[in-house]
Coordinates of C-alpha atoms and ligand atoms in Angstrom, one line a residue:
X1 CA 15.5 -10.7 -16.6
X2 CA 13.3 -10.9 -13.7
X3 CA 10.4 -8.2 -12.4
X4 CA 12.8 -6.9 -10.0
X5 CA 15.9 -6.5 -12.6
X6 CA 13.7 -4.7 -15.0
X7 CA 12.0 -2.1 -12.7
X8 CA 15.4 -1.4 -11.3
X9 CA 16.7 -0.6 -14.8
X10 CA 13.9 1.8 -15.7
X11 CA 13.8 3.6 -12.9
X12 CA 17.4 4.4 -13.0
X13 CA 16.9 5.0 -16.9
X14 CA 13.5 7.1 -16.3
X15 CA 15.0 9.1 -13.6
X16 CA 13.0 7.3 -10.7
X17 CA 15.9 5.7 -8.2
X18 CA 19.3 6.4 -8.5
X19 CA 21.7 4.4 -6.4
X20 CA 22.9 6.9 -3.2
X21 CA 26.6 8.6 -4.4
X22 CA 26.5 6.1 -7.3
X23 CA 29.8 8.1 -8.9
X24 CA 31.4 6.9 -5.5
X25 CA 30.5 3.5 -5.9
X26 CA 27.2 3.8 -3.8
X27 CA 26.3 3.6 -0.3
X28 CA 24.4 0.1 1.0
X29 CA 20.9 0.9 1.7
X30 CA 20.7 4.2 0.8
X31 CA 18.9 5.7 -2.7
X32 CA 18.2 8.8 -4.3
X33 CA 15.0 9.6 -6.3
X34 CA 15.8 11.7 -9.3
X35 CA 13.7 13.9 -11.3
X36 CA 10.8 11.4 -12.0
X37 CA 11.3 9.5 -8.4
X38 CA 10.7 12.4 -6.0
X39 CA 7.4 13.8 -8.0
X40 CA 6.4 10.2 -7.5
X41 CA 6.8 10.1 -3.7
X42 CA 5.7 13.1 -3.4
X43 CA 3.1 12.2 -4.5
X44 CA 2.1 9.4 -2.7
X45 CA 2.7 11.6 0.8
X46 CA 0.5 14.1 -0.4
X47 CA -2.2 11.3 -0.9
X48 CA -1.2 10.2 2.8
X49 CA -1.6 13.4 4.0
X50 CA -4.3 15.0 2.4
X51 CA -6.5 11.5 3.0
X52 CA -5.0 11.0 6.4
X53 CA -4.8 14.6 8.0
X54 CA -6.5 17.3 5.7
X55 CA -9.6 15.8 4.2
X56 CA -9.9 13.1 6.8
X57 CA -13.5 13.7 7.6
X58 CA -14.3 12.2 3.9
X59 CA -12.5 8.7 4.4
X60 CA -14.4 8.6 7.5
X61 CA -17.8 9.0 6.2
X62 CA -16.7 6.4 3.6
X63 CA -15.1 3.5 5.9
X64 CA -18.6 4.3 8.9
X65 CA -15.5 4.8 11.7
X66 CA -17.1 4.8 15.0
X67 CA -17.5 8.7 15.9
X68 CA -16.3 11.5 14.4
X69 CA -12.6 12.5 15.6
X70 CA -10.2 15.5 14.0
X71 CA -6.4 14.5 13.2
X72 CA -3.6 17.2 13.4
X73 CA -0.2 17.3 11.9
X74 CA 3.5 17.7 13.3
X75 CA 7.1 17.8 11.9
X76 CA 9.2 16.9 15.0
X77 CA 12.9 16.9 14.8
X78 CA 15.2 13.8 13.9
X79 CA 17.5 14.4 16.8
X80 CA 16.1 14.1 20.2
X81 CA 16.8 13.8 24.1
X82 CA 18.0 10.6 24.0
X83 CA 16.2 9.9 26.8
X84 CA 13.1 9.1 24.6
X85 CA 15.1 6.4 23.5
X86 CA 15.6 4.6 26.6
X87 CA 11.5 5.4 27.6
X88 CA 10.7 3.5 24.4
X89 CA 12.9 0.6 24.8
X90 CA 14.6 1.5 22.0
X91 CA 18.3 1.6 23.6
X92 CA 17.8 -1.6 25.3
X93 CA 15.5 -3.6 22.8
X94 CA 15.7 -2.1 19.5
X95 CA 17.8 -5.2 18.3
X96 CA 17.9 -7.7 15.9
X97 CA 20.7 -11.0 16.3
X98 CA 23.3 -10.5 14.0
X99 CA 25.7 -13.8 12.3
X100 CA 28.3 -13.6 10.2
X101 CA 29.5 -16.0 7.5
X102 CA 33.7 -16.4 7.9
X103 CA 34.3 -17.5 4.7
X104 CA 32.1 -15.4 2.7
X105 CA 31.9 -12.5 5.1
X106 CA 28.4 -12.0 4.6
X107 CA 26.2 -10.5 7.5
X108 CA 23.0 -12.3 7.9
X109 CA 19.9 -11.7 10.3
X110 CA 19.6 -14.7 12.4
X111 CA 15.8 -14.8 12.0
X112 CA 15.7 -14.6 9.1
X113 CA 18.3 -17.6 8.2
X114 CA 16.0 -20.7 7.6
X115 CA 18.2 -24.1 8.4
X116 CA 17.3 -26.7 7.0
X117 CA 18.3 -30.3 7.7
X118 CA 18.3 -33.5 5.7
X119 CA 16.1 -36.9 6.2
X120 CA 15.1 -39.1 4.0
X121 CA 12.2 -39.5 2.3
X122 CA 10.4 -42.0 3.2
X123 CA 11.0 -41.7 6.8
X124 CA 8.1 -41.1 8.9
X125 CA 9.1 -40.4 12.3
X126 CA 12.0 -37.2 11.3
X127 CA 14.7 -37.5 13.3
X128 CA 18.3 -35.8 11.3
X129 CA 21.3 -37.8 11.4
X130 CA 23.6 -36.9 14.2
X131 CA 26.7 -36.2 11.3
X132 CA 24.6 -34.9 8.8
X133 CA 25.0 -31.2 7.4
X134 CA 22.5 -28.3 7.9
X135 CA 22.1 -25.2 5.0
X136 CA 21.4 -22.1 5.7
X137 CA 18.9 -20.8 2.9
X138 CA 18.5 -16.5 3.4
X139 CA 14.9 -15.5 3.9
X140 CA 13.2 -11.9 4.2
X141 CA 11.1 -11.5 7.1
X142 CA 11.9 -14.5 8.9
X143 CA 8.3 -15.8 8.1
X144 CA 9.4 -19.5 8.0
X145 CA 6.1 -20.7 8.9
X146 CA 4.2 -19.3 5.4
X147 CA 4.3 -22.8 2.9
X148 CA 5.7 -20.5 0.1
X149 CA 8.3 -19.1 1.2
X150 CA 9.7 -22.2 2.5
X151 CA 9.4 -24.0 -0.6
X152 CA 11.5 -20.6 -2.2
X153 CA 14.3 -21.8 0.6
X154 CA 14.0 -25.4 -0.2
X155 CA 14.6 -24.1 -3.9
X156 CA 17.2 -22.5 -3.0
X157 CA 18.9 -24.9 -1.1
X158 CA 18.6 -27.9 -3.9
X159 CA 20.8 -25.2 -5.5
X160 CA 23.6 -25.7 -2.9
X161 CA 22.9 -29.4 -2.6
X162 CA 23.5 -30.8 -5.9
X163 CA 21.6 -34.4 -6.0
X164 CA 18.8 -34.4 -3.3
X165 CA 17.4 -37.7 -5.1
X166 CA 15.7 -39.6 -2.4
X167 CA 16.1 -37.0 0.5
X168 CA 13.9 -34.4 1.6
X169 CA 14.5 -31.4 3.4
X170 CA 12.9 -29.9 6.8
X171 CA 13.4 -26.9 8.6
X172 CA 15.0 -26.7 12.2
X173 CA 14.3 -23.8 14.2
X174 CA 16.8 -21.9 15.9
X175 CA 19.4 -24.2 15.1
X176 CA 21.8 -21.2 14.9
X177 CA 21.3 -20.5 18.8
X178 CA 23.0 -24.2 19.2
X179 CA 26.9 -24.6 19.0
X180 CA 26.7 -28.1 17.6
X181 CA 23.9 -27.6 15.1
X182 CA 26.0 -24.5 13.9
X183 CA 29.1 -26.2 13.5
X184 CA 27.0 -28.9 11.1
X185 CA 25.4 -25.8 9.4
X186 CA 26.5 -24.4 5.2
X187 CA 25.7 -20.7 5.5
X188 CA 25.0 -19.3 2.1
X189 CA 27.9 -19.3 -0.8
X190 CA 30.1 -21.0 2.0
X191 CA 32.2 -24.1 0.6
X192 CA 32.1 -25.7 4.4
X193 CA 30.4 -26.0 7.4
X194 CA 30.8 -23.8 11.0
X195 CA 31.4 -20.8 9.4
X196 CA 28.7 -19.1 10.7
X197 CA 29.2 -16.4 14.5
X198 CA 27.0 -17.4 17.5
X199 CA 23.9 -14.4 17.1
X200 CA 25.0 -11.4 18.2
X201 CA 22.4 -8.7 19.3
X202 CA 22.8 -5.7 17.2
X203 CA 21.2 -2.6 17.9
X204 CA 19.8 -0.7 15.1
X205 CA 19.8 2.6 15.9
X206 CA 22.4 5.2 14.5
X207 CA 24.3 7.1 16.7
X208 CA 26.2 10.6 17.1
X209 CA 27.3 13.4 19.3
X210 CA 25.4 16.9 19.7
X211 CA 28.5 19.4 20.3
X212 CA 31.7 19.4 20.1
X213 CA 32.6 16.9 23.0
X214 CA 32.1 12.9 21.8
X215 CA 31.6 11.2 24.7
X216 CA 28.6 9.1 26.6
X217 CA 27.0 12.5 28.0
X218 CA 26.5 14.1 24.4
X219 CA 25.4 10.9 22.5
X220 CA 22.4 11.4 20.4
X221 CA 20.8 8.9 18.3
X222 CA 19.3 9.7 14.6
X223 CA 15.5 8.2 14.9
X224 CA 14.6 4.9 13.7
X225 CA 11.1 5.8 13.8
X226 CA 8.7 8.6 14.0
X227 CA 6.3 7.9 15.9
X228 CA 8.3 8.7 19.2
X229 CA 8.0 12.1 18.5
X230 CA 4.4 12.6 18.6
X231 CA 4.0 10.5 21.9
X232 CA 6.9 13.2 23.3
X233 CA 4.7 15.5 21.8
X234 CA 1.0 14.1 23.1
X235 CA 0.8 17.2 25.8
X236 CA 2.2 19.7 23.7
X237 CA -0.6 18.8 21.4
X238 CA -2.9 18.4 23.6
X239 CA -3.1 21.4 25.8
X240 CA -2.5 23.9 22.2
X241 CA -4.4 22.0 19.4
X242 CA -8.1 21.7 20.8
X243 CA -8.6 18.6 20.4
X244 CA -10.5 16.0 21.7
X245 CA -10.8 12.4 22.3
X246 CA -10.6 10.7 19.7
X247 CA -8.3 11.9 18.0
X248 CA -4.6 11.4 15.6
X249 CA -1.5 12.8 15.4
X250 CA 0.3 12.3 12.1
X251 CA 3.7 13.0 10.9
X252 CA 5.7 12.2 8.2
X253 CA 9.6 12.1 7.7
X254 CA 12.8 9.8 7.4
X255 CA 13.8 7.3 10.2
X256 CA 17.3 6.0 9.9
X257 CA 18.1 2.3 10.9
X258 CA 21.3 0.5 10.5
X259 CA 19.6 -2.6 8.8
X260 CA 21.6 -5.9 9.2
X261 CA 21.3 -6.8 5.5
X262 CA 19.5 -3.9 3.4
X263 CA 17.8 -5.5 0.4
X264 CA 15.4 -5.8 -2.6
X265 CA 15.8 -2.4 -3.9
X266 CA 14.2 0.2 -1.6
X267 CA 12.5 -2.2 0.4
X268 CA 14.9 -2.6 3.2
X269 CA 17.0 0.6 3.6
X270 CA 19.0 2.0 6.2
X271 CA 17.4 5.8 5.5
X272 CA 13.9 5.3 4.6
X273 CA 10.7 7.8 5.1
X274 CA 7.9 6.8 7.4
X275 CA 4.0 7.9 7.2
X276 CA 3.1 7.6 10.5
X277 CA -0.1 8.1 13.1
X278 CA -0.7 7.6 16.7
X279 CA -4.4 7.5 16.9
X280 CA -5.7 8.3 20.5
X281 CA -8.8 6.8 22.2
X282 CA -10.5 5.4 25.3
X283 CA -9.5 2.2 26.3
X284 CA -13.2 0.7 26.0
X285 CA -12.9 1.9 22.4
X286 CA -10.3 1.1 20.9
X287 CA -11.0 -2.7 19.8
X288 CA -13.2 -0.7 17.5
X289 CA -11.0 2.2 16.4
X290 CA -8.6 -0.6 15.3
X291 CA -10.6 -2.3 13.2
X292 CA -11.2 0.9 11.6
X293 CA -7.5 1.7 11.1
X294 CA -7.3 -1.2 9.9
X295 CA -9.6 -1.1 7.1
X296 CA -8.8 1.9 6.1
X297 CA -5.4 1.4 5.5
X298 CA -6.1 -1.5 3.5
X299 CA -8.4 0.4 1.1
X300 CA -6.2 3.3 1.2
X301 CA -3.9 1.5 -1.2
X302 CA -6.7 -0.4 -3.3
X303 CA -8.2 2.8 -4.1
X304 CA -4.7 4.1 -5.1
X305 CA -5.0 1.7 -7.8
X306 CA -3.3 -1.4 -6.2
X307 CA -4.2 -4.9 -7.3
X308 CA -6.9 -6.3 -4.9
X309 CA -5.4 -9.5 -5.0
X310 CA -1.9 -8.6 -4.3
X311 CA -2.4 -6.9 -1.2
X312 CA -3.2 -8.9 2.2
X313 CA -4.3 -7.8 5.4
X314 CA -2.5 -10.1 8.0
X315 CA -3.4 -10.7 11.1
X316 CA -0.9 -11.3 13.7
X317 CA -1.1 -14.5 15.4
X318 CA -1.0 -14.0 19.5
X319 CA 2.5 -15.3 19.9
X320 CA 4.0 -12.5 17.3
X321 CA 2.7 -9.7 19.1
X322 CA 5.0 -7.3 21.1
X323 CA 4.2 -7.8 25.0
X324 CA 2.2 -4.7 25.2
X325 CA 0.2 -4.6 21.7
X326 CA -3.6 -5.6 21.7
X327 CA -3.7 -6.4 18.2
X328 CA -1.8 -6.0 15.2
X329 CA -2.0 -6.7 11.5
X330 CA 0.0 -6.2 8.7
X331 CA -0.8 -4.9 4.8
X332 CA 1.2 -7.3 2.6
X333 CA 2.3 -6.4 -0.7
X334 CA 3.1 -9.3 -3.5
X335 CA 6.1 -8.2 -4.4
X336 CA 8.4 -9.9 -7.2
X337 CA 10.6 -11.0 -4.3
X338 CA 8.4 -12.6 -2.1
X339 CA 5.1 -11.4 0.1
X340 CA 6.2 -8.8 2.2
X341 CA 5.2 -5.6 4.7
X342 CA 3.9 -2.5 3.9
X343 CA 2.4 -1.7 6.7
X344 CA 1.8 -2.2 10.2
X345 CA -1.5 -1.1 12.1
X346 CA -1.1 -1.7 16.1
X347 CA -3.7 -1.5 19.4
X348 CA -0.6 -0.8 21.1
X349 CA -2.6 -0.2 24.5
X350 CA -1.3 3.1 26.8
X351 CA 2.3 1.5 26.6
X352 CA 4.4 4.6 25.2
X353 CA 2.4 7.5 27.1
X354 CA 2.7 5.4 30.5
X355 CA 6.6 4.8 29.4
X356 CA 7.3 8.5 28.6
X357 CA 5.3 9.9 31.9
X358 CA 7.5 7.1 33.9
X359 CA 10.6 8.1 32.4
X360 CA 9.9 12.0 32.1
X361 CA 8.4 12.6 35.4
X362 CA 5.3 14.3 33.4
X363 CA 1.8 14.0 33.9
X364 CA 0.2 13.0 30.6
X365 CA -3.0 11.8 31.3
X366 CA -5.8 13.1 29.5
X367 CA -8.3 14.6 31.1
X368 CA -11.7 13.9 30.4
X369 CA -14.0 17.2 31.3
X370 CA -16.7 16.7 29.1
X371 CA -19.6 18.9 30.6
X372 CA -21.9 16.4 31.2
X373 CA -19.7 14.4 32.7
X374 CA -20.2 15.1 36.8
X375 CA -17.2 13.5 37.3
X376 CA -13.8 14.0 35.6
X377 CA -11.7 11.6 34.6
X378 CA -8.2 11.2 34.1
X379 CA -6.6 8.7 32.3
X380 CA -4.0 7.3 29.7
X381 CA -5.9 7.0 26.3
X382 CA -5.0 3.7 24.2
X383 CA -3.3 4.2 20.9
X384 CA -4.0 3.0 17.3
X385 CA -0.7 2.9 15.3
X386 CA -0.7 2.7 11.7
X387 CA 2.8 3.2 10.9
X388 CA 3.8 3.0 6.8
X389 CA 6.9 3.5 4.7
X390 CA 7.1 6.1 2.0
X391 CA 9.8 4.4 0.1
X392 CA 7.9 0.8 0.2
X393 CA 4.9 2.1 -0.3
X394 CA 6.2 3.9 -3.2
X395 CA 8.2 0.7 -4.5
X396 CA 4.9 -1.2 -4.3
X397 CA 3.0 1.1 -6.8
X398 CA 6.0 1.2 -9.2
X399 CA 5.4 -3.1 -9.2
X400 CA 2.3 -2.8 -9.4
X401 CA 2.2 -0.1 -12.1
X402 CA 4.6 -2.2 -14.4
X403 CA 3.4 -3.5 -17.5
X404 CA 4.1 -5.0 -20.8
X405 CA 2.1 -4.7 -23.6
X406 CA 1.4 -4.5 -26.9
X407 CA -0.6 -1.9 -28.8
X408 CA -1.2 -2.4 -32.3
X409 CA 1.6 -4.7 -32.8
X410 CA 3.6 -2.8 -31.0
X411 CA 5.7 -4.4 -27.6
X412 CA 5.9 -1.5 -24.7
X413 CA 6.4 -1.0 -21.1
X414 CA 4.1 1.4 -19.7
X415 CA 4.1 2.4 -16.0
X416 CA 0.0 2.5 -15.2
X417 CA 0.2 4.5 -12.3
X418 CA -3.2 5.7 -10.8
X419 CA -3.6 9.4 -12.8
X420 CA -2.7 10.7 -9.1
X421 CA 0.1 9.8 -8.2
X422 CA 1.7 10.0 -11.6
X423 CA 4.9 12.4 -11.6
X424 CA 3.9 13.9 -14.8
X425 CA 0.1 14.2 -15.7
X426 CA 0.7 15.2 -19.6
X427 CA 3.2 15.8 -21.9
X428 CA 2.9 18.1 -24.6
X429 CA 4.5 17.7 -28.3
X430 CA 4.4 19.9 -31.3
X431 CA 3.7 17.4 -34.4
X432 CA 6.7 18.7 -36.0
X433 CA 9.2 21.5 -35.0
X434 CA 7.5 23.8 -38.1
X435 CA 4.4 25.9 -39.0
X436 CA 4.4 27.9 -35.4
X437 CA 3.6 24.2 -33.8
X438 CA 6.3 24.8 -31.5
X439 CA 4.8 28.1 -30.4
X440 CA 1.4 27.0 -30.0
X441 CA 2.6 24.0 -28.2
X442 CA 4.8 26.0 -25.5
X443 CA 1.9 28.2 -25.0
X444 CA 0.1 25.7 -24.1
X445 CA 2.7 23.9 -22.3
X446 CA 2.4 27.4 -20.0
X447 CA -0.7 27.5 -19.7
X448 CA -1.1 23.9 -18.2
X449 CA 1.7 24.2 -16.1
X450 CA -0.1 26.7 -13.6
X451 CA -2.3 23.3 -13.0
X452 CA -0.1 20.3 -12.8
X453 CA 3.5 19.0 -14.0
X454 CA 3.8 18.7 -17.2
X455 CA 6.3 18.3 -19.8
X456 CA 7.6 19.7 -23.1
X457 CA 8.8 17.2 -26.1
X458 CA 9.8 17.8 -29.3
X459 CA 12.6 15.5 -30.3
X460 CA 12.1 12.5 -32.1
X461 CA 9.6 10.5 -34.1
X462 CA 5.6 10.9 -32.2
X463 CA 5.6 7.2 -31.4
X464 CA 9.3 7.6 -29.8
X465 CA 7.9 10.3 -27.6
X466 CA 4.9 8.7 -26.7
X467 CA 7.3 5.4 -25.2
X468 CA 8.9 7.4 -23.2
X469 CA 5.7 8.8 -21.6
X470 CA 4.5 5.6 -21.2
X471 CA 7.6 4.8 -19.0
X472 CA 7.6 7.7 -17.1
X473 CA 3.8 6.8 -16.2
X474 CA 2.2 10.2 -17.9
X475 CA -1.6 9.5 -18.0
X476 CA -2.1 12.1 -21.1
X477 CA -0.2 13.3 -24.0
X478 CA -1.3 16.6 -26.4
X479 CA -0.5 16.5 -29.4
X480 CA -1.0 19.9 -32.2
X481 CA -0.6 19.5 -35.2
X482 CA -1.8 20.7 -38.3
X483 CA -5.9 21.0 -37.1
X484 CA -4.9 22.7 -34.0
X485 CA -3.6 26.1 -35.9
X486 CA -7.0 26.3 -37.5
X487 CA -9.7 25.5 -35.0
X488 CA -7.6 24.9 -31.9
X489 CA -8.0 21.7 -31.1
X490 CA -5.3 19.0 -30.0
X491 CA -5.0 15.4 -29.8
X492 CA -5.5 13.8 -26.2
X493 CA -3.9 10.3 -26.0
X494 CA -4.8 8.5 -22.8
X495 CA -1.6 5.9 -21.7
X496 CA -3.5 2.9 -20.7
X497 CA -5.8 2.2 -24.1
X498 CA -3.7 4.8 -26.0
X499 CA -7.3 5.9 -27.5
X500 CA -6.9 9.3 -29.0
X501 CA -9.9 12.1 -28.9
X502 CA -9.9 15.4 -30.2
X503 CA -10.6 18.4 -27.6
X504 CA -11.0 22.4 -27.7
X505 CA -7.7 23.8 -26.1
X506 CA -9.6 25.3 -23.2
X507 CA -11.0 21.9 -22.1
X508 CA -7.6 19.9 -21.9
X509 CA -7.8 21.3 -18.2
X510 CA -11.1 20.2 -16.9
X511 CA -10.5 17.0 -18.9
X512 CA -7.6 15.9 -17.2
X513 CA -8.1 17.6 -13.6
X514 CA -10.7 14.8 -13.3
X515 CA -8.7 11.9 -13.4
X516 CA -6.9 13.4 -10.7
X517 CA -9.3 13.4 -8.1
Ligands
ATP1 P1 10.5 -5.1 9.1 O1 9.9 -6.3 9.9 O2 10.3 -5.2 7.6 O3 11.9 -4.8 9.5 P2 9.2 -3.5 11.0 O4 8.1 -4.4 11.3 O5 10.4 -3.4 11.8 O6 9.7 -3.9 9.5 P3 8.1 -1.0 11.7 O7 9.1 -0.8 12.8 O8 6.7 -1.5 12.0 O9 8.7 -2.1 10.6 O10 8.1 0.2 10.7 C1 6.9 0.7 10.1 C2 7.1 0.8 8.6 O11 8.2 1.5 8.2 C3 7.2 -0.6 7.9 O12 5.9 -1.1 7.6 C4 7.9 -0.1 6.6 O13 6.9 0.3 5.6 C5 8.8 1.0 7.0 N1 10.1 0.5 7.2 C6 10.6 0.0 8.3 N2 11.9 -0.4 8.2 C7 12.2 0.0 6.9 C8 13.4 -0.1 6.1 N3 14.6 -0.6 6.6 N4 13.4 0.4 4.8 C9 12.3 0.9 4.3 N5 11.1 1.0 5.0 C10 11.1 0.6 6.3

């Protein structure tokens, strides 16, 4: 079984992800996270928001930013004037090119459909015989330019071509946008060529109607982002919050996007929770404010406990960027299917606040009437977007938290999450269910409780209870036993060394608050 396979089973057998209306058969691209899953995510928001929003101040002094600034919250509604829509360019651009395969009846995106075409080896100058068949090989991200990824496709395609021998492959770009290099081309699983559609521009946003009429005047769209609600929001905000440049807006809640081909677990769904913030700024700053986003958001991760390593800040080359962004870089994850975004942190210039004042009539420059200032100045401010996903973020901890090991002879799969963002931070277990341990144990299950989640466990054999800690991710178990109804002290086991010390009831608290931190 592969990384992938076996996180998939625990977390539907811990209670972490549970396929949407599994009893129904499921919906594509949609999950639920049961009891374990949604303390989880939880979690990681809280981290978001208490780092990003609450006790900002303290990542600043750590990362040196610039100045000081102040970031305010918001919670703005899914469904909005559709009207921000078509100010963002989300009616008219927010698209990716669809194909479909004929014969299979698979639904690909076009980018992200690597062709290859056959030469043969030893032949310098490349040129593809005129006859000679294509093959499609599927991709994620459409990043056909990264050396290991295209040596996954070219693995993947010796699969569909039996006996390569002496030829090699090489990739054609948009070969799908050409009739006669599509007619050549083997989609995926397909027994023939030409199967494939010509690229078809599919809009991803989800639409419905407000009211009781369904027609063009009461179309509504659910958001596929939420960030356009805080640039709607930018004078509201402005003229009741106090604030001043620079400063962030941050919200946090589920987009919807009708994804093309939802995949790899949670990775690419079609309802999916976003962390997002527009950070505001002058326009002479904000080279600087975005290498501060930037590196923040990197470390962010790193000191949630992610592998160094496995996380990559990106940058993007000049040709990817959007017409309007400055900069932009991604934070890659390593995960089992392939290197892939996290997040995205953007100097997207003053493009949405000059969209939304073109489009809603409104003045929304800022106006700078600092007191020294003689002169006051109105302007657009630049924005800073670093724009994450709850769900992948959350995915990329589980990876990274999974682990095989073994403990005195013992094989086990323990979840290392950091302390933190573990659903449950201790279990507690009476030794046996005799000699008032029980009681004790409840009361102390009580007690705890008022702190942090916690759990109760008495069934089974004390190793059988401790696995299934160590698959839900629980940093501590308590154990009484015996020693505790005479001096009242319990056993602490910690998860990741499974070292055992011996503690006064009325210090389990401090002792594990501490690790939360
Ligand atoms: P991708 O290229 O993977 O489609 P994107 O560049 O379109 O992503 P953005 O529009 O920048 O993504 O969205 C910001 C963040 O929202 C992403 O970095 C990701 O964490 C999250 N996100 C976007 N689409 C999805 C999805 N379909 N499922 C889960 N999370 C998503």
């Amino acid at each position: 079984m592969d990384l992938m396979d076996k996180l998939v089973s625990l977390a539907k057998r811990r209670g972490f992800i549970f396929p949407s209306s599994e009893i129904y058969g499921g919906l594509n691209g949609c999950w639920d996270y049961g009891p374990m899953g949604v303390e989880l995510k939880r979690n990681v928001k809280e981290a978001w928001w208490q780092d990003m929003v609450a006790r900002h101040d303290e990542t600043q002094a750590i990362d040196g930013a610039p100045s000081a600034f102040s970031m305010v919250g918001l919670d703005s509604s899914i469904l909005m004037n559709p009207r921000v829509w078509e100010a963002s360019g989300h009616v008219s651009g927010f698209s990716d090119p669809m194909v479909d395969c004929r014969e299979t009846r698979n639904r690909y995106r076009a980018d992200q459909l690597v062709i290859f075409g056959i030469v043969k080896d030893n032949q310098n100058n490349i040129s593809i015989d005129e006859n000679a068949l294509l093959f499609a090989s599927p991709g994620e991200l459409g990043k056909t330019n990264d050396n290991e990824l295209l040596a996954h496709h070219k693995k993947q395609a010796k699969k569909t071509i039996k006996a390569l021998g002496e030829f090699k492959l090489i990739q054609i770009p948009n070969a799908l946008a050409d009739e006669k290099l599509r007619a050549r081309t083997i989609a995926p699983s397909a027994s023939k060529p030409g199967t494939l559609t010509e690229p078809r521009s599919f809009n991803l946003m989800f639409q419905t109607h407000v009211g009781a009429l369904k027609d063009n005047s009461s179309a509504a769209y659910l958001r596929p982002e939420t960030a356009q609600g805080i640039f709607a929001n930018f004078k509201n905000v402005c003229d009741t919050a106090r604030v001043r440049l620079p400063f962030g807006i941050a919200q946090l809640g589920k987009a919807f996007r009708n994804e093309i081909n939802p995949r790899n677990f949670t990775f690419r769904s079609r309802e999916f929770e976003q962390m997002e913030i527009e950070f505001f700024c002058k326009p002479e700053e904000a080279d600087d404010w975005y290498l501060y986003w930037r590196n923040s958001r990197y470390e962010w991760y790193i000191n949630l406990g992610i592998q160094k390593d496995k996380l990559h800040l990106r940058e993007h080359e000049t040709d990817e960027l959007a017409h309007y962004a400055k900069s932009c870089a991604d934070v890659e994850y390593e995960f089992p299917f392939g290197v892939s975004e996290l997040e995205g942190i953007a100097n997207r210039s003053n493009f949405d606040l000059r969209q939304h004042m073109e489009h809603s009539g409104k003045d929304l420059r800022y106006l700078d009437d600092l007191e020294q200032e003689k002169e006051k100045r109105r302007f657009l401010p630049y924005v800073i977007e670093p724009s994450a996903g709850a769900d992948r973020a959350t995915l990329a901890f589980m990876c990274n938290a999974y682990t095989e090991d073994e403990i005195s002879g013992e094989k086990r799969t323990v979840m290392k999450f950091h302390p933190k963002l573990a659903p449950i931070k201790a279990a507690i277990f009476p030794l046996v269910k005799k000699d008032g341990m029980p009681d004790k144990a409840l009361s102390i299950y009580r007690q705890l409780r008022t702190h942090f989640p916690v759990s109760y466990d008495e069934k089974g054999a004390i190793g059988r209870r401790y696995r299934r800690q160590d698959e839900a991710g629980t940093p501590f178990c308590v154990t009484i036993d015996g020693e505790t109804m005479k001096d009242d002290t319990v056993t602490l086991r910690e998860r990741d060394t499974c070292e055992q010390i011996r503690l006064p009831i009325n210090e389990i608290v401090e002792h594990i608050v501490e690790q939360l931190i």
